[in-house]
Coordinates of N, CA and C in Angstrom, one line a residue:
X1 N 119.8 121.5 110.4 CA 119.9 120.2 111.0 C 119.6 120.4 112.5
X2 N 118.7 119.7 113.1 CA 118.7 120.0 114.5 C 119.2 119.2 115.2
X3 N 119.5 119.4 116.6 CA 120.7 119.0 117.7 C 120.6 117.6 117.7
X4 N 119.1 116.7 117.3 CA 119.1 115.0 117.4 C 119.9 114.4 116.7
X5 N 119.3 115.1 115.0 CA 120.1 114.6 114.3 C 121.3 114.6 113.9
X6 N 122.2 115.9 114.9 CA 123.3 115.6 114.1 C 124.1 115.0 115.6
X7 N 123.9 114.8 116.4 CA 124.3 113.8 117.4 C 124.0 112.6 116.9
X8 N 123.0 112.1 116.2 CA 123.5 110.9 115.9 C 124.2 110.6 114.6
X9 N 124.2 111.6 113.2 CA 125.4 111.5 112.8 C 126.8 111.9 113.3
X10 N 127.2 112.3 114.1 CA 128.6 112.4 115.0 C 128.3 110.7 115.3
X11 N 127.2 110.6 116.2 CA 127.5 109.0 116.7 C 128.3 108.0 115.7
X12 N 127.4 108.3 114.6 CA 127.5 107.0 113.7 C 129.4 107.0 113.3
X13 N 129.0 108.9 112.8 CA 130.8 108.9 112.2 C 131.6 108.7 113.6
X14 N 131.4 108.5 114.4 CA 132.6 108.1 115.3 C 132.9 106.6 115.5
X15 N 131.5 105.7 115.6 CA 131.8 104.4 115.4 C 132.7 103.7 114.4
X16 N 132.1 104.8 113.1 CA 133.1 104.4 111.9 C 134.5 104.5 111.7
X17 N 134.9 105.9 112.6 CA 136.4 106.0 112.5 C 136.9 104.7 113.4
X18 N 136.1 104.0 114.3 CA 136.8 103.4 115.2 C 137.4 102.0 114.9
X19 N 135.9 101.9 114.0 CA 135.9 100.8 113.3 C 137.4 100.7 112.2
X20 N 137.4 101.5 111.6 CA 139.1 101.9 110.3 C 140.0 102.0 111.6
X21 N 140.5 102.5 112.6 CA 141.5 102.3 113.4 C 141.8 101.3 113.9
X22 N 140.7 100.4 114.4 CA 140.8 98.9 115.0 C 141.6 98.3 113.6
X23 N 141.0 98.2 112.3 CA 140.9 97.4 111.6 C 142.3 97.7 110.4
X24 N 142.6 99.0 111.0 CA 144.3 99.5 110.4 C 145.3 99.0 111.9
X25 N 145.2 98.8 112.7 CA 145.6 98.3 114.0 C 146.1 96.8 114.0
X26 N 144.9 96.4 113.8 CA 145.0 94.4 113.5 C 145.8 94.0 112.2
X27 N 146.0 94.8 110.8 CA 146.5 94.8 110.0 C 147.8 94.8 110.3
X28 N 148.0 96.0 110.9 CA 149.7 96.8 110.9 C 150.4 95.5 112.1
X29 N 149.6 95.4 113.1 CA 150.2 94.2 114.2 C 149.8 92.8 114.0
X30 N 149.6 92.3 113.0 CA 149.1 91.2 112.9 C 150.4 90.4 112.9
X31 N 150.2 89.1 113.5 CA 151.7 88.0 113.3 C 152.0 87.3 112.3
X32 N 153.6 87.8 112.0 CA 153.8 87.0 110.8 C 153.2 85.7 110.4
X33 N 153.7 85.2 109.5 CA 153.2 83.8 108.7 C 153.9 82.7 109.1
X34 N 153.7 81.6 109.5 CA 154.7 81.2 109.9 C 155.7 80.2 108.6
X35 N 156.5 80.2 108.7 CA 157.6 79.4 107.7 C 157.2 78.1 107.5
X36 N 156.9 77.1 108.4 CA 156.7 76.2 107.4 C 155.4 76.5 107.2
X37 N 154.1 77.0 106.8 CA 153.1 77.5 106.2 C 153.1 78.0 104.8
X38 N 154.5 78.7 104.9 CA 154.7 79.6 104.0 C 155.0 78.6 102.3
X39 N 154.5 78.7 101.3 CA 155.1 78.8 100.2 C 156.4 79.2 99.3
X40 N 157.3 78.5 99.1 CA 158.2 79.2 98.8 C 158.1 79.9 97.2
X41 N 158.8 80.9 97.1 CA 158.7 81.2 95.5 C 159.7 81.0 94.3
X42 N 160.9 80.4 94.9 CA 162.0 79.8 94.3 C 162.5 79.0 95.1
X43 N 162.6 77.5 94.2 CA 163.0 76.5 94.6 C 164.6 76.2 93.9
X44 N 165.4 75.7 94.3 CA 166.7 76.0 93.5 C 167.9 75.7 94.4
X45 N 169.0 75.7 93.6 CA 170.4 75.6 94.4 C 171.0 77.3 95.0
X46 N 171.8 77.1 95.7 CA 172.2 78.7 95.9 C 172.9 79.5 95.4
X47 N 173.6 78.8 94.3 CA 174.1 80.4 93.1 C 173.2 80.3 92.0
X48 N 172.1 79.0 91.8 CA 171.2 79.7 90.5 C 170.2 80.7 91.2
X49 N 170.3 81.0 92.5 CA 169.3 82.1 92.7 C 169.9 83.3 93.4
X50 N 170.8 83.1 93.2 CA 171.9 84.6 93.6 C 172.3 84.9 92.5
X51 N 172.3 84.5 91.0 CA 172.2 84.7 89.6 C 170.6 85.4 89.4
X52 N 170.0 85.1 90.0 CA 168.7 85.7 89.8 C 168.3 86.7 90.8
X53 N 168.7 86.9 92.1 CA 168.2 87.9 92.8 C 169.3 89.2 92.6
X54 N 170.8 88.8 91.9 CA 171.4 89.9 91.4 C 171.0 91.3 90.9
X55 N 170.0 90.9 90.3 CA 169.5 91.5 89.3 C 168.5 92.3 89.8
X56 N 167.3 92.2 90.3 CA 166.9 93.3 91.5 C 166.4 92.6 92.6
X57 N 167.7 92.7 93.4 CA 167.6 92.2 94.9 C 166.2 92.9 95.7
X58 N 166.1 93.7 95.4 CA 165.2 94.7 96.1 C 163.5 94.0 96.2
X59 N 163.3 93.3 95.4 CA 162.2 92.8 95.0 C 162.1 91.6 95.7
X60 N 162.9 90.6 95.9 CA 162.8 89.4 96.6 C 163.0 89.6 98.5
X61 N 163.1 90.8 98.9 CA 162.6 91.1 100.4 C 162.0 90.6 100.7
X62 N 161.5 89.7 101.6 CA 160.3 89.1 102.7 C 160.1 87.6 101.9
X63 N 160.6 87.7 100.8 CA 159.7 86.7 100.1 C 160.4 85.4 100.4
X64 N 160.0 83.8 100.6 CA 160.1 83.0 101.1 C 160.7 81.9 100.4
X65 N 161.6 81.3 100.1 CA 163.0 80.5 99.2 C 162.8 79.3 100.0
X66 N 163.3 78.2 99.3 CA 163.6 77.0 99.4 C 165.1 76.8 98.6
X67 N 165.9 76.8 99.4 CA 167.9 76.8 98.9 C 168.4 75.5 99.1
X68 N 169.1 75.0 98.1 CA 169.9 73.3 98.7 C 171.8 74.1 98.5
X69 N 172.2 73.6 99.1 CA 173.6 74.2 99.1 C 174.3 73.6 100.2
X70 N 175.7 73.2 100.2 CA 176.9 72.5 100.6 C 177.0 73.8 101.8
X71 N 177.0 73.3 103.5 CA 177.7 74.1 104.4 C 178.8 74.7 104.3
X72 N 179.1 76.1 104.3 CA 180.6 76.5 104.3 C 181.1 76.3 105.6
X73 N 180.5 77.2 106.6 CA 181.0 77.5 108.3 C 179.2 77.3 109.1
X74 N 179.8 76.8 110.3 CA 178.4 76.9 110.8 C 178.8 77.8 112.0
X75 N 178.3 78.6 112.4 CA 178.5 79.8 113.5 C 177.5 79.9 114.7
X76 N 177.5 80.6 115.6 CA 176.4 80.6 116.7 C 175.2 81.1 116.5
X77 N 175.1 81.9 115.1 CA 173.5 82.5 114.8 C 173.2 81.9 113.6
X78 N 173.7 81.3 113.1 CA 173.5 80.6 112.0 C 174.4 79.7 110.7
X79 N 174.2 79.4 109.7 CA 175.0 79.1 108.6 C 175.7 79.4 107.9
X80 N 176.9 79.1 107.0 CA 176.6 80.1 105.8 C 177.1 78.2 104.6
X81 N 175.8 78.9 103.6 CA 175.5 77.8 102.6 C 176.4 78.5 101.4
X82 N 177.0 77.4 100.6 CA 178.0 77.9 99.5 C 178.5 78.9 99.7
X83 N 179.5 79.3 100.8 CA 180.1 80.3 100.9 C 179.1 82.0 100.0
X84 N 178.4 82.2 100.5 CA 177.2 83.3 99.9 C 176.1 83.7 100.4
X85 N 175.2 82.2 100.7 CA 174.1 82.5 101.5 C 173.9 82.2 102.9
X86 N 173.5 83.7 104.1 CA 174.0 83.0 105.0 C 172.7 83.0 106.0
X87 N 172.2 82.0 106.7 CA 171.4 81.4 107.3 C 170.8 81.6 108.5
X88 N 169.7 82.3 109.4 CA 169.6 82.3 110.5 C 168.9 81.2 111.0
X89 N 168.3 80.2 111.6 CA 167.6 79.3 112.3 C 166.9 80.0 113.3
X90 N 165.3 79.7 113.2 CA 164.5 79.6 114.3 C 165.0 78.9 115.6
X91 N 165.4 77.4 115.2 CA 165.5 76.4 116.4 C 166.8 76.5 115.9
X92 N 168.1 77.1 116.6 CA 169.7 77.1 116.9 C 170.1 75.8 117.0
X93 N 169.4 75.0 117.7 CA 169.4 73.1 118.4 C 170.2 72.8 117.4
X94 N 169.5 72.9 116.2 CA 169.5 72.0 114.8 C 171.1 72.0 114.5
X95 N 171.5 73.4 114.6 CA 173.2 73.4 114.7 C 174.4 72.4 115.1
X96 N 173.9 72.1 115.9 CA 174.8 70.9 116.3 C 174.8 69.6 115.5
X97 N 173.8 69.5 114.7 CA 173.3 68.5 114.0 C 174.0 68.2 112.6
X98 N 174.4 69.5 112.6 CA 174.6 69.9 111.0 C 176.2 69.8 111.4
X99 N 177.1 69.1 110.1 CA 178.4 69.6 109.9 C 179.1 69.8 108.7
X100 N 179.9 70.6 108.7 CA 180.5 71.1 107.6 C 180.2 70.1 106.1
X101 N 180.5 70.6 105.0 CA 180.5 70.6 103.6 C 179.2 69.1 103.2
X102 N 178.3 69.3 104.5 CA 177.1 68.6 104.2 C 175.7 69.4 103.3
X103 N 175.4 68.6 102.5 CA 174.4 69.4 101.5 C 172.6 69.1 102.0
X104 N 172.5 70.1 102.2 CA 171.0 70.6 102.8 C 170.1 71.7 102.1
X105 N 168.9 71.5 102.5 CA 167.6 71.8 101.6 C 167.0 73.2 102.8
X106 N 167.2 74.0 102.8 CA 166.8 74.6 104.1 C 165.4 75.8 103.2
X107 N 164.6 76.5 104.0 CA 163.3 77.4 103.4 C 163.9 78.3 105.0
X108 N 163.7 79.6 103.9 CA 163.5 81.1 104.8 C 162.7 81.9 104.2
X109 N 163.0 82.9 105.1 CA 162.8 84.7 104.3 C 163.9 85.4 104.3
X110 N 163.7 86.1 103.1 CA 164.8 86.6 102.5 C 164.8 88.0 102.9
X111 N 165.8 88.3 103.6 CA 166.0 89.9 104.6 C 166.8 90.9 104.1
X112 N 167.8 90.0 103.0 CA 168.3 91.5 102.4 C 169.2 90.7 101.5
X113 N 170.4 91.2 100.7 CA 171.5 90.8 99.7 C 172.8 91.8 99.8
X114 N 173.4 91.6 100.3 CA 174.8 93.0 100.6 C 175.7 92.2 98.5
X115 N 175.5 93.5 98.4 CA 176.1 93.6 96.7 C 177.6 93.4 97.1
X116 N 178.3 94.0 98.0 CA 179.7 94.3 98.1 C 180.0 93.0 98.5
X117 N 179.6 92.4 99.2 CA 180.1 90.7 99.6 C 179.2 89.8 98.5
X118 N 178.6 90.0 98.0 CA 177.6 89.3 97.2 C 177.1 87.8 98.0
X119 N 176.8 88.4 99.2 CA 175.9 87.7 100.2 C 174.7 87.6 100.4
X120 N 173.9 86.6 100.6 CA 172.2 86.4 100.9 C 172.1 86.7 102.0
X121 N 171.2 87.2 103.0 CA 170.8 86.9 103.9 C 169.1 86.2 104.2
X122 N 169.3 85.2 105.1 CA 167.6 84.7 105.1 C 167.9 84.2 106.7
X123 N 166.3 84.9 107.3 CA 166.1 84.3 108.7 C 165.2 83.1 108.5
X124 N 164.7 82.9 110.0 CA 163.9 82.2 110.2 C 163.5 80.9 109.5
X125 N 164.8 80.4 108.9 CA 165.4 79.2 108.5 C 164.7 77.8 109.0
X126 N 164.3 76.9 108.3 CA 163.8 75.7 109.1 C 164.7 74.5 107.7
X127 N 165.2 73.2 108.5 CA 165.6 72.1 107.4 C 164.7 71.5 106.8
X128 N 164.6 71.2 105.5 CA 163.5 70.7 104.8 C 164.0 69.0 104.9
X129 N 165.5 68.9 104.4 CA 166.1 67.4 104.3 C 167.5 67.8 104.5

């Protein structure tokens, strides 16, 4: 192989790595979805789907719910719905709005399930009704 040619295959293979690094880059930092965009994948009250996520919590991480459920407490970072599921809000405002043992339709993401409390967690909360 003489010195042209393989300078320009170095050329080429370097563009290409740069190109997979950019393009693993934009992937890995890309911005979430936003919630109301999002699709939910269970529509439901809040213990028929803590009957369901029981079972492997592990699977419904990130994934995006639509919950109707009776306020238990409302707090400074969020809710908590039927004493179980407990709520973060994007816009906190909305808090003041809300009062106790009123029944609401709220859409998140689902961030985790503590088994020992047999509690939901979901951020980025928006009210549907």
């Amino acid at each position: 192989m003489n010195l042209k040619r393989r300078n320009k295959f170095l050329f080429f293979g370097f563009i290409v790595l740069l190109i997979i690094l950019f393009s693993t880059y934009a992937y890995i930092f890309r911005p979430p979805e936003k919630i109301e965009n999002s699709t939910a994948i269970f529509m439901g009250n809040t213990n028929d789907f803590l009957l369901k996520i029981a079972k492997k919590p592990n699977e419904w991480n990130t994934k995006t719910v639509q919950l109707t459920g009776r306020i238990s407490s409302i707090e400074d970072e969020g809710l908590l719905l039927d004493g179980n599921t407990f709520c973060q809000f994007k816009n906190k405002s909305l808090l003041t709005k809300l009062k106790k043992d009123q029944t609401i339709t709220i859409k998140g993401i689902i961030v985790g399930f503590d088994d020992l409390f047999n509690e939901l967690k979901l951020n980025q909360c928006i009210i549907i009704k």
